[in-house]
CSV table of C-alpha atoms in Angstrom, one decimal:
chain,number,residue,atom,x,y,z
A,27,MET,CA,-96.9,100.4,124.2
A,28,GLU,CA,-96.3,100.6,120.6
A,29,ASN,CA,-95.3,98.3,118.0
A,30,GLY,CA,-92.1,97.6,115.8
A,31,GLU,CA,-89.0,96.5,116.2
A,32,TYR,CA,-88.0,95.9,120.1
A,33,SER,CA,-91.2,96.2,121.0
A,34,LYS,CA,-91.8,92.6,122.5
A,35,GLU,CA,-88.7,93.1,124.7
A,36,LEU,CA,-89.3,96.9,125.9
A,37,ASP,CA,-92.9,95.3,126.8
A,38,MET,CA,-91.3,92.6,128.9
A,39,ALA,CA,-88.9,94.7,130.1
A,40,VAL,CA,-91.1,97.4,131.6
A,41,ARG,CA,-93.1,94.5,133.3
A,42,VAL,CA,-90.7,93.3,135.6
A,43,VAL,CA,-89.4,96.5,136.0
A,44,HIS,CA,-92.5,97.1,137.9
A,45,LEU,CA,-92.2,93.8,139.4
A,46,ALA,CA,-88.9,94.8,141.0
A,47,CYS,CA,-90.1,97.9,142.0
A,48,ALA,CA,-92.6,96.7,144.4
A,49,LEU,CA,-89.8,94.0,145.3
A,50,CYS,CA,-88.0,96.7,146.3
A,51,ARG,CA,-90.7,99.0,148.0
A,52,ARG,CA,-90.9,96.1,150.4
A,53,VAL,CA,-87.2,95.3,151.1
A,54,GLN,CA,-86.7,99.2,151.7
A,55,GLU,CA,-89.9,99.2,154.3
A,56,GLY,CA,-88.3,96.2,155.9
A,57,LEU,CA,-84.8,98.1,156.2
A,58,LEU,CA,-86.3,100.8,157.7
A,59,LEU,CA,-87.9,98.9,160.1
A,60,VAL,CA,-85.2,96.6,161.4
A,61,GLY,CA,-82.2,98.7,160.6
A,62,ASN,CA,-79.2,97.5,158.2
A,63,ASP,CA,-78.4,94.1,159.4
A,64,LEU,CA,-78.8,93.0,155.9
A,65,VAL,CA,-76.8,95.2,154.4
A,66,LYS,CA,-73.2,94.0,153.5
A,67,ALA,CA,-70.2,96.0,152.3
A,68,LYS,CA,-68.6,94.9,148.6
A,69,ASP,CA,-65.1,95.2,148.1
A,70,ASP,CA,-65.1,98.6,147.2
A,71,ASP,CA,-66.9,99.4,150.2
A,72,SER,CA,-70.1,100.4,148.3
A,73,PRO,CA,-73.3,98.8,150.2
A,74,VAL,CA,-75.2,95.6,148.9
A,75,THR,CA,-78.3,94.8,150.0
A,76,ILE,CA,-81.1,91.6,149.4
A,77,ALA,CA,-83.0,94.1,147.2
A,78,ASP,CA,-79.7,94.1,144.5
A,79,TRP,CA,-79.6,90.3,144.5
A,80,SER,CA,-83.3,89.5,144.3
A,81,VAL,CA,-83.4,92.0,141.8
A,82,GLN,CA,-81.3,90.9,139.4
A,83,ALA,CA,-82.1,87.3,140.3
A,84,ILE,CA,-85.7,88.3,139.1
A,85,VAL,CA,-84.5,89.9,136.1
A,86,SER,CA,-82.1,87.1,135.2
A,87,TRP,CA,-84.8,84.2,135.7
A,88,ILE,CA,-87.9,86.2,133.4
A,89,LEU,CA,-85.8,87.7,130.8
A,90,SER,CA,-84.1,83.9,130.2
A,91,GLU,CA,-87.6,81.9,130.6
A,92,TYR,CA,-88.8,84.3,127.9
A,93,PHE,CA,-86.5,84.1,125.3
A,94,GLY,CA,-84.3,81.4,126.0
A,95,SER,CA,-81.0,81.5,128.4
A,96,GLN,CA,-79.4,80.5,125.5
A,97,ASN,CA,-80.3,83.6,123.9
A,98,VAL,CA,-80.1,86.1,126.9
A,99,SER,CA,-76.6,87.7,127.6
A,100,ILE,CA,-76.4,90.4,130.7
A,101,VAL,CA,-74.6,92.9,131.8
A,102,ALA,CA,-75.3,93.2,135.8
A,103,GLU,CA,-73.7,94.9,139.1
A,104,GLU,CA,-73.6,92.2,141.4
A,105,ASP,CA,-72.1,88.4,141.6
A,106,VAL,CA,-72.7,85.8,144.3
A,107,GLN,CA,-69.2,85.8,146.0
A,108,THR,CA,-70.7,87.4,149.2
A,109,LEU,CA,-73.7,85.4,149.0
A,110,SER,CA,-71.7,82.3,149.0
A,111,LYS,CA,-69.9,83.0,151.6
A,112,PRO,CA,-70.1,80.5,155.0
A,113,ASP,CA,-71.7,83.8,157.1
A,114,SER,CA,-74.0,84.9,154.2
A,115,SER,CA,-76.3,82.0,155.2
A,116,SER,CA,-79.1,84.5,156.4
A,117,LEU,CA,-78.6,87.0,154.1
A,118,LEU,CA,-79.0,83.8,150.9
A,119,SER,CA,-82.2,82.8,153.3
A,120,ALA,CA,-83.5,86.0,152.8
A,121,VAL,CA,-82.8,86.5,149.3
A,122,VAL,CA,-84.5,83.0,148.6
A,123,LYS,CA,-87.9,84.0,150.6
A,124,THR,CA,-87.7,87.9,148.7
A,125,VAL,CA,-87.4,86.4,145.2
A,126,ASN,CA,-90.1,83.5,145.5
A,127,GLU,CA,-92.4,85.8,147.1
A,128,CYS,CA,-91.8,88.5,144.3
A,129,LEU,CA,-92.3,85.7,141.8
A,130,ALA,CA,-95.7,84.7,143.3
A,131,GLU,CA,-96.9,88.1,142.3
A,132,ALA,CA,-95.6,87.9,138.4
A,133,PRO,CA,-98.9,87.3,137.4
A,134,LYS,CA,-100.5,90.8,138.5
A,135,TYR,CA,-98.0,92.2,135.3
A,136,GLY,CA,-98.8,89.6,132.8
A,137,LEU,CA,-95.6,87.4,133.3
A,138,GLN,CA,-95.1,83.6,134.0
A,139,SER,CA,-94.4,82.6,137.7
A,140,PRO,CA,-92.2,79.6,138.2
A,141,ALA,CA,-94.2,76.8,138.6
A,142,ARG,CA,-92.6,76.0,142.1
A,143,ALA,CA,-90.8,77.6,144.2
A,144,LEU,CA,-87.1,78.3,143.0
A,145,LYS,CA,-84.1,76.5,144.9
A,146,THR,CA,-81.4,78.5,146.4
A,147,SER,CA,-78.8,76.3,143.6
A,148,GLU,CA,-81.3,78.0,141.1
A,149,ILE,CA,-81.5,81.7,142.4
A,150,LEU,CA,-77.8,81.8,143.0
A,151,GLU,CA,-77.1,80.2,139.0
A,152,ALA,CA,-79.6,83.1,138.0
A,153,ILE,CA,-77.5,86.0,139.8
A,154,SER,CA,-74.3,84.1,138.6
A,155,ARG,CA,-75.7,83.7,134.8
A,156,CYS,CA,-75.1,87.7,134.3
A,157,ASN,CA,-71.6,87.6,134.0
A,158,SER,CA,-71.9,89.0,130.3
A,159,THR,CA,-69.2,92.0,129.6
A,160,GLY,CA,-71.3,93.4,127.0
A,161,GLY,CA,-68.8,94.7,123.9
A,162,PRO,CA,-68.9,95.9,119.9
A,163,THR,CA,-71.2,93.0,118.9
A,164,GLY,CA,-74.2,91.4,119.9
A,165,ARG,CA,-77.2,91.6,121.7
A,166,HIS,CA,-76.6,92.2,125.6
A,167,TRP,CA,-79.2,93.3,128.6
A,168,VAL,CA,-77.4,96.1,131.1
A,169,LEU,CA,-79.0,95.6,134.0
A,170,ASP,CA,-78.2,97.6,137.6
A,171,PRO,CA,-80.7,96.4,140.2
A,172,VAL,CA,-80.4,98.9,142.8
A,173,ASP,CA,-79.1,102.0,141.3
A,174,GLY,CA,-78.3,104.0,144.4
A,175,THR,CA,-77.9,101.4,147.3
A,176,LEU,CA,-76.6,104.0,150.1
A,177,GLY,CA,-80.1,106.4,148.8
A,178,PHE,CA,-82.4,103.1,149.2
A,179,VAL,CA,-80.9,102.0,152.4
A,180,ARG,CA,-81.6,105.3,153.8
A,181,GLY,CA,-85.4,105.8,152.4
A,182,ASP,CA,-83.8,108.2,149.8
A,183,GLN,CA,-83.9,108.1,145.7
A,184,TYR,CA,-83.0,105.0,143.9
A,185,ALA,CA,-83.7,103.4,140.9
A,186,VAL,CA,-84.2,100.2,139.2
A,187,ALA,CA,-82.4,100.3,135.6
A,188,LEU,CA,-82.9,98.0,132.8
A,189,ALA,CA,-81.5,98.5,129.0
A,190,LEU,CA,-80.8,96.8,126.0
A,191,ILE,CA,-77.9,97.2,123.5
A,192,GLU,CA,-77.1,95.9,120.1
A,193,ASN,CA,-74.0,96.1,118.4
A,194,GLY,CA,-72.7,98.9,121.0
A,195,LYS,CA,-75.7,101.0,120.8
A,196,VAL,CA,-78.7,101.5,123.4
A,197,VAL,CA,-81.5,100.5,121.7
A,198,MET,CA,-84.1,100.8,124.6
A,199,GLY,CA,-84.2,102.1,128.4
A,200,VAL,CA,-86.2,101.2,131.6
A,201,LEU,CA,-85.9,103.1,134.8
A,202,GLY,CA,-88.4,102.4,137.7
A,203,CYS,CA,-88.1,104.9,140.5
A,204,PRO,CA,-90.2,103.8,143.3
A,205,ASN,CA,-89.7,107.1,145.5
A,206,TYR,CA,-89.6,109.8,142.4
A,207,PRO,CA,-92.5,112.0,143.5
A,208,LEU,CA,-95.1,112.5,141.2
A,209,LYS,CA,-95.4,116.2,141.3
A,210,LYS,CA,-92.3,118.3,140.6
A,211,GLU,CA,-93.1,120.6,143.5
A,212,SER,CA,-92.3,118.2,145.3
A,213,PHE,CA,-89.1,116.8,144.2
A,214,HIS,CA,-87.8,120.2,144.8
A,215,TYR,CA,-88.7,120.5,147.8
A,216,GLN,CA,-87.0,117.3,148.7
A,217,TYR,CA,-83.7,118.2,147.5
A,218,LYS,CA,-83.4,122.2,147.1
A,219,ALA,CA,-80.1,123.2,149.5
A,220,ALA,CA,-78.1,119.9,149.0
A,221,SER,CA,-79.8,118.5,151.7
A,222,PRO,CA,-82.6,115.9,150.7
A,223,LYS,CA,-85.4,116.1,153.6
A,224,LEU,CA,-86.5,112.6,154.5
A,225,ALA,CA,-89.9,113.8,155.4
A,226,GLN,CA,-92.1,114.4,152.4
A,227,PRO,CA,-95.0,116.6,152.0
A,228,CYS,CA,-96.8,114.1,150.5
A,229,SER,CA,-97.6,111.4,152.4
A,230,ASP,CA,-99.8,109.6,150.0
A,231,SER,CA,-97.4,107.0,148.4
A,232,LEU,CA,-99.6,106.9,145.3
A,233,GLU,CA,-98.1,110.2,144.7
A,234,LYS,CA,-94.4,109.0,144.2
A,235,GLY,CA,-93.1,105.7,142.3
A,236,CYS,CA,-93.0,105.8,138.0
A,237,VAL,CA,-91.5,103.8,135.5
A,238,ILE,CA,-89.6,105.8,132.7
A,239,TYR,CA,-89.0,104.1,128.9
A,240,ALA,CA,-87.7,104.9,125.8
A,241,LYS,CA,-86.8,102.6,122.5
A,242,ARG,CA,-84.8,103.8,119.8
A,243,ASN,CA,-86.7,105.3,116.7
A,244,CYS,CA,-89.9,105.6,118.8
A,245,SER,CA,-92.1,108.1,119.8
A,246,GLY,CA,-90.8,110.4,122.6
A,247,ALA,CA,-90.2,108.7,126.1
A,248,TRP,CA,-92.9,107.6,128.2
A,249,MET,CA,-94.2,107.3,132.2
A,250,GLN,CA,-96.3,105.3,134.2
A,251,PRO,CA,-97.0,105.2,137.8
A,252,LEU,CA,-96.5,102.5,139.5
A,253,VAL,CA,-98.7,99.8,140.2
A,254,HIS,CA,-99.7,100.1,144.1
A,255,GLY,CA,-100.6,95.7,145.5
A,256,ASN,CA,-102.9,98.0,147.7
A,257,LYS,CA,-105.2,99.2,145.0
A,258,LYS,CA,-106.3,96.9,142.0
A,259,LEU,CA,-104.9,99.1,139.0
A,260,GLU,CA,-105.6,96.4,136.1
A,261,TRP,CA,-102.4,95.9,133.9
A,262,PRO,CA,-101.6,97.3,131.5
A,263,ASN,CA,-101.0,100.2,133.5
A,264,SER,CA,-101.9,104.1,131.9
A,265,ALA,CA,-98.7,105.7,130.2
A,266,SER,CA,-98.5,109.3,129.5
A,267,LEU,CA,-95.5,111.3,126.6
A,268,ILE,CA,-93.1,113.1,128.9
A,269,GLN,CA,-90.4,115.6,127.8
A,270,VAL,CA,-87.6,117.9,129.2
A,271,SER,CA,-88.0,121.4,129.9
A,272,SER,CA,-88.3,124.1,127.5
A,273,ILE,CA,-85.9,126.8,130.1
A,274,ASP,CA,-83.0,127.3,128.1
A,275,ASP,CA,-81.8,130.3,130.2
A,276,PRO,CA,-79.3,129.4,132.8
A,277,ALA,CA,-80.4,131.4,135.6
A,278,LEU,CA,-83.7,129.9,135.6
A,279,ALA,CA,-82.3,126.2,135.2
A,280,THR,CA,-82.2,123.7,137.7
A,281,PHE,CA,-79.3,121.8,137.8
A,282,CYS,CA,-79.2,117.9,139.5
A,283,GLU,CA,-75.4,116.2,140.6
A,284,PRO,CA,-74.7,113.1,142.3
A,285,VAL,CA,-74.4,113.0,146.8
A,286,GLU,CA,-71.3,111.2,146.9
A,287,LYS,CA,-68.0,113.1,146.9
A,288,GLN,CA,-66.1,110.4,146.1
A,289,ASN,CA,-67.4,110.2,142.4
A,290,SER,CA,-67.9,113.4,141.7
A,291,ASN,CA,-66.0,116.9,142.6
A,292,HIS,CA,-68.7,118.9,144.0
A,293,SER,CA,-66.4,122.5,143.8
A,294,PHE,CA,-65.2,121.9,139.8
A,295,THR,CA,-69.3,121.9,139.3
A,296,ALA,CA,-70.1,125.0,141.5
A,297,GLY,CA,-67.4,126.5,139.5
A,298,LEU,CA,-69.0,125.5,136.2
A,299,ALA,CA,-72.5,126.6,137.7
A,300,HIS,CA,-70.8,129.9,138.5
A,301,SER,CA,-69.3,130.7,135.2
A,302,VAL,CA,-72.3,129.9,133.2
A,303,GLY,CA,-74.8,131.6,135.7
A,304,LEU,CA,-76.8,128.9,137.2
A,305,ARG,CA,-78.4,130.5,140.3
A,306,GLU,CA,-80.1,127.6,142.0
A,307,GLN,CA,-78.3,125.8,144.7
A,308,PRO,CA,-77.7,122.1,142.8
A,309,LEU,CA,-80.3,119.5,143.7
A,310,ARG,CA,-77.8,116.3,144.9
A,311,VAL,CA,-79.5,113.0,144.4
A,312,TYR,CA,-78.7,109.4,144.4
A,313,SER,CA,-79.1,107.5,141.5
A,314,MET,CA,-80.6,107.7,138.2
A,315,VAL,CA,-83.4,109.4,139.4
A,316,LYS,CA,-81.1,112.2,137.8
A,317,TYR,CA,-82.1,111.3,134.3
A,318,ALA,CA,-85.2,110.6,135.1
A,319,ALA,CA,-85.9,114.4,136.3
A,320,ILE,CA,-84.6,115.6,133.1
A,321,ALA,CA,-86.6,113.6,131.0
A,322,ARG,CA,-89.4,114.6,133.2
A,323,GLY,CA,-88.7,118.4,132.6
A,324,ASP,CA,-88.1,118.8,136.2
A,325,ALA,CA,-84.4,119.8,136.0
A,326,GLU,CA,-82.7,120.6,133.2
A,327,ILE,CA,-78.7,120.0,133.7
A,328,PHE,CA,-77.2,117.0,135.3
A,329,MET,CA,-73.2,117.2,135.4
A,330,LYS,CA,-70.8,114.7,137.0
A,331,PHE,CA,-67.1,114.9,137.0
A,332,ALA,CA,-65.6,112.2,138.5
A,333,ARG,CA,-62.2,112.1,140.2
A,334,THR,CA,-59.2,110.7,138.7
A,335,GLY,CA,-59.2,106.9,138.4
A,336,TYR,CA,-63.1,106.6,138.9
A,337,ARG,CA,-64.5,104.6,136.0
A,338,GLU,CA,-68.1,104.9,134.6
A,339,LYS,CA,-69.5,101.8,134.5
A,340,ILE,CA,-72.6,101.1,131.9
A,341,TRP,CA,-75.4,100.5,133.8
A,342,ASP,CA,-75.0,103.3,135.7
A,343,HIS,CA,-75.5,105.3,132.4
A,344,ALA,CA,-77.3,103.0,129.9
A,345,ALA,CA,-80.9,103.3,130.2
A,346,GLY,CA,-80.9,107.2,131.5
A,347,VAL,CA,-79.0,108.4,128.2
A,348,ILE,CA,-81.2,106.8,126.2
A,349,ILE,CA,-84.8,108.1,128.2
A,350,VAL,CA,-83.8,111.8,128.3
A,351,GLU,CA,-82.6,111.5,124.0
A,352,ALA,CA,-86.1,110.3,123.6
A,353,ALA,CA,-87.7,113.2,125.6
A,354,GLY,CA,-85.4,115.7,123.8
A,355,GLY,CA,-82.6,116.3,126.3
A,356,VAL,CA,-78.8,115.9,125.5
A,357,VAL,CA,-76.3,113.5,126.6
A,358,THR,CA,-72.2,113.9,126.2
A,359,ASP,CA,-69.1,113.6,127.6
A,360,ALA,CA,-67.5,117.2,128.8
A,361,GLY,CA,-65.9,116.8,125.0
A,362,GLY,CA,-69.1,117.4,123.3
A,363,ARG,CA,-68.7,113.0,122.1
A,364,PRO,CA,-71.9,111.3,122.5
A,365,LEU,CA,-71.0,108.3,125.4
A,366,ASP,CA,-69.5,104.3,123.8
A,367,PHE,CA,-71.2,101.7,125.3
A,368,SER,CA,-69.4,99.8,122.9
A,369,ARG,CA,-66.3,98.8,124.8
A,370,GLY,CA,-67.4,96.5,127.7
A,371,VAL,CA,-68.8,97.0,131.1
A,372,TYR,CA,-67.0,100.6,131.3
A,373,LEU,CA,-67.4,103.8,129.7
A,374,GLU,CA,-63.9,103.7,127.6
A,375,GLY,CA,-62.6,106.9,126.0
A,376,LEU,CA,-65.1,109.2,128.2
A,377,ASP,CA,-63.4,112.9,127.8
A,378,ARG,CA,-63.5,114.3,131.8
A,379,GLY,CA,-67.0,114.0,132.6
A,380,ILE,CA,-70.3,113.1,131.9
A,381,ILE,CA,-73.2,116.6,131.0
A,382,VAL,CA,-77.3,116.0,130.0
A,383,CYS,CA,-79.1,119.0,129.3
A,384,SER,CA,-82.9,119.6,128.6
A,385,GLY,CA,-81.2,121.2,125.3
A,386,PRO,CA,-78.3,122.3,123.2
A,387,ILE,CA,-78.7,125.5,124.0
A,388,LEU,CA,-77.8,125.1,127.9
A,389,HIS,CA,-75.7,121.8,126.9
A,390,GLU,CA,-73.0,124.2,124.6
A,391,LYS,CA,-72.8,127.0,127.0
A,392,ILE,CA,-71.9,124.3,129.7
A,393,ILE,CA,-69.4,122.5,127.3
A,394,GLY,CA,-67.8,126.2,126.9
A,395,ALA,CA,-67.4,126.4,130.4
A,396,VAL,CA,-65.5,123.2,130.8
A,397,TYR,CA,-63.3,124.1,128.4
A,398,ALA,CA,-62.4,127.7,129.8
A,399,SER,CA,-62.3,126.3,133.1
A,400,TRP,CA,-60.4,123.1,133.2
A,401,ASP,CA,-56.9,124.2,133.0
A,402,SER,CA,-57.1,126.2,136.5
A,403,SER,CA,-59.1,123.0,138.2
A,404,SER,CA,-57.7,120.7,140.5
A,405,LEU,CA,-59.3,117.1,139.3
């Protein structure tokens, strides 16, 4: 990993995301075996699992230990309200057990384990500490502990996303994608025809899972395969440079969009796709794995147009944006402006939607199509 500005922060972030991915894999295997007893619905009906809270706890604890809790401001998705309710005692116990088991493995990644098992109160405090609201000044870590929780509980795609924002600008990002097939063909096979096939052609777990990262003013975006517990891979893991696809003909381009209809208008993106000449069926994929697909050259376009009233949150985009840009791609809102991460928890001032492309030619065509078709849409 390169030296220079933010190199210490990036090194720490990559290690902690690898550790978080190992935790998520274990929890996901357990969910698929025993069912969804440990999945809760939040106030907005979105699901949350022991992995969400556990990852937030370990990231918060490790960053605070390393940089000093007084120096660490974390903007993150989860709070402890659900976890602190009287009927959540079994859930809380599971989180405490998961966090301590995970932290015991921290030395595998060159990270410090606590001297003793953390108490329930210490784990709740670590989760609660992630209560920053970001803003235009200062340094803020931005964490989505399990992005795509619905994909996670279904055994599908999800991501662990950690970014660093300084004075309103994203300066580094790390995306852990534990279920991402390392072969492009496997990814396309799984998501063609907009209906994910859960039975993957690659049964060997070594063929999936990676951590992708980038930082400002560094040479490109990098990918490491996940370290697997059953294989004695030494840390540090080997990294390879990734870059966006060179395809700029819409007829050959692959287009990704969210699975969930409540925060993405599929009919509008279908109309846009048709008007710019996209022939492929969209790949409907959970989580920020869509950003990873663009950065790795596995797809060329990701479009998201949320319905009126939906507000995009910075933790759903920060890590993905800097990684795609470092890999050579373009990310803007539908008006062609950069996304603004300086205004707190939400991407305020967003013009209609988000457009992510592998290059400027495709990007300009889609921006043009948005302007041409917007007035006739029902968004």
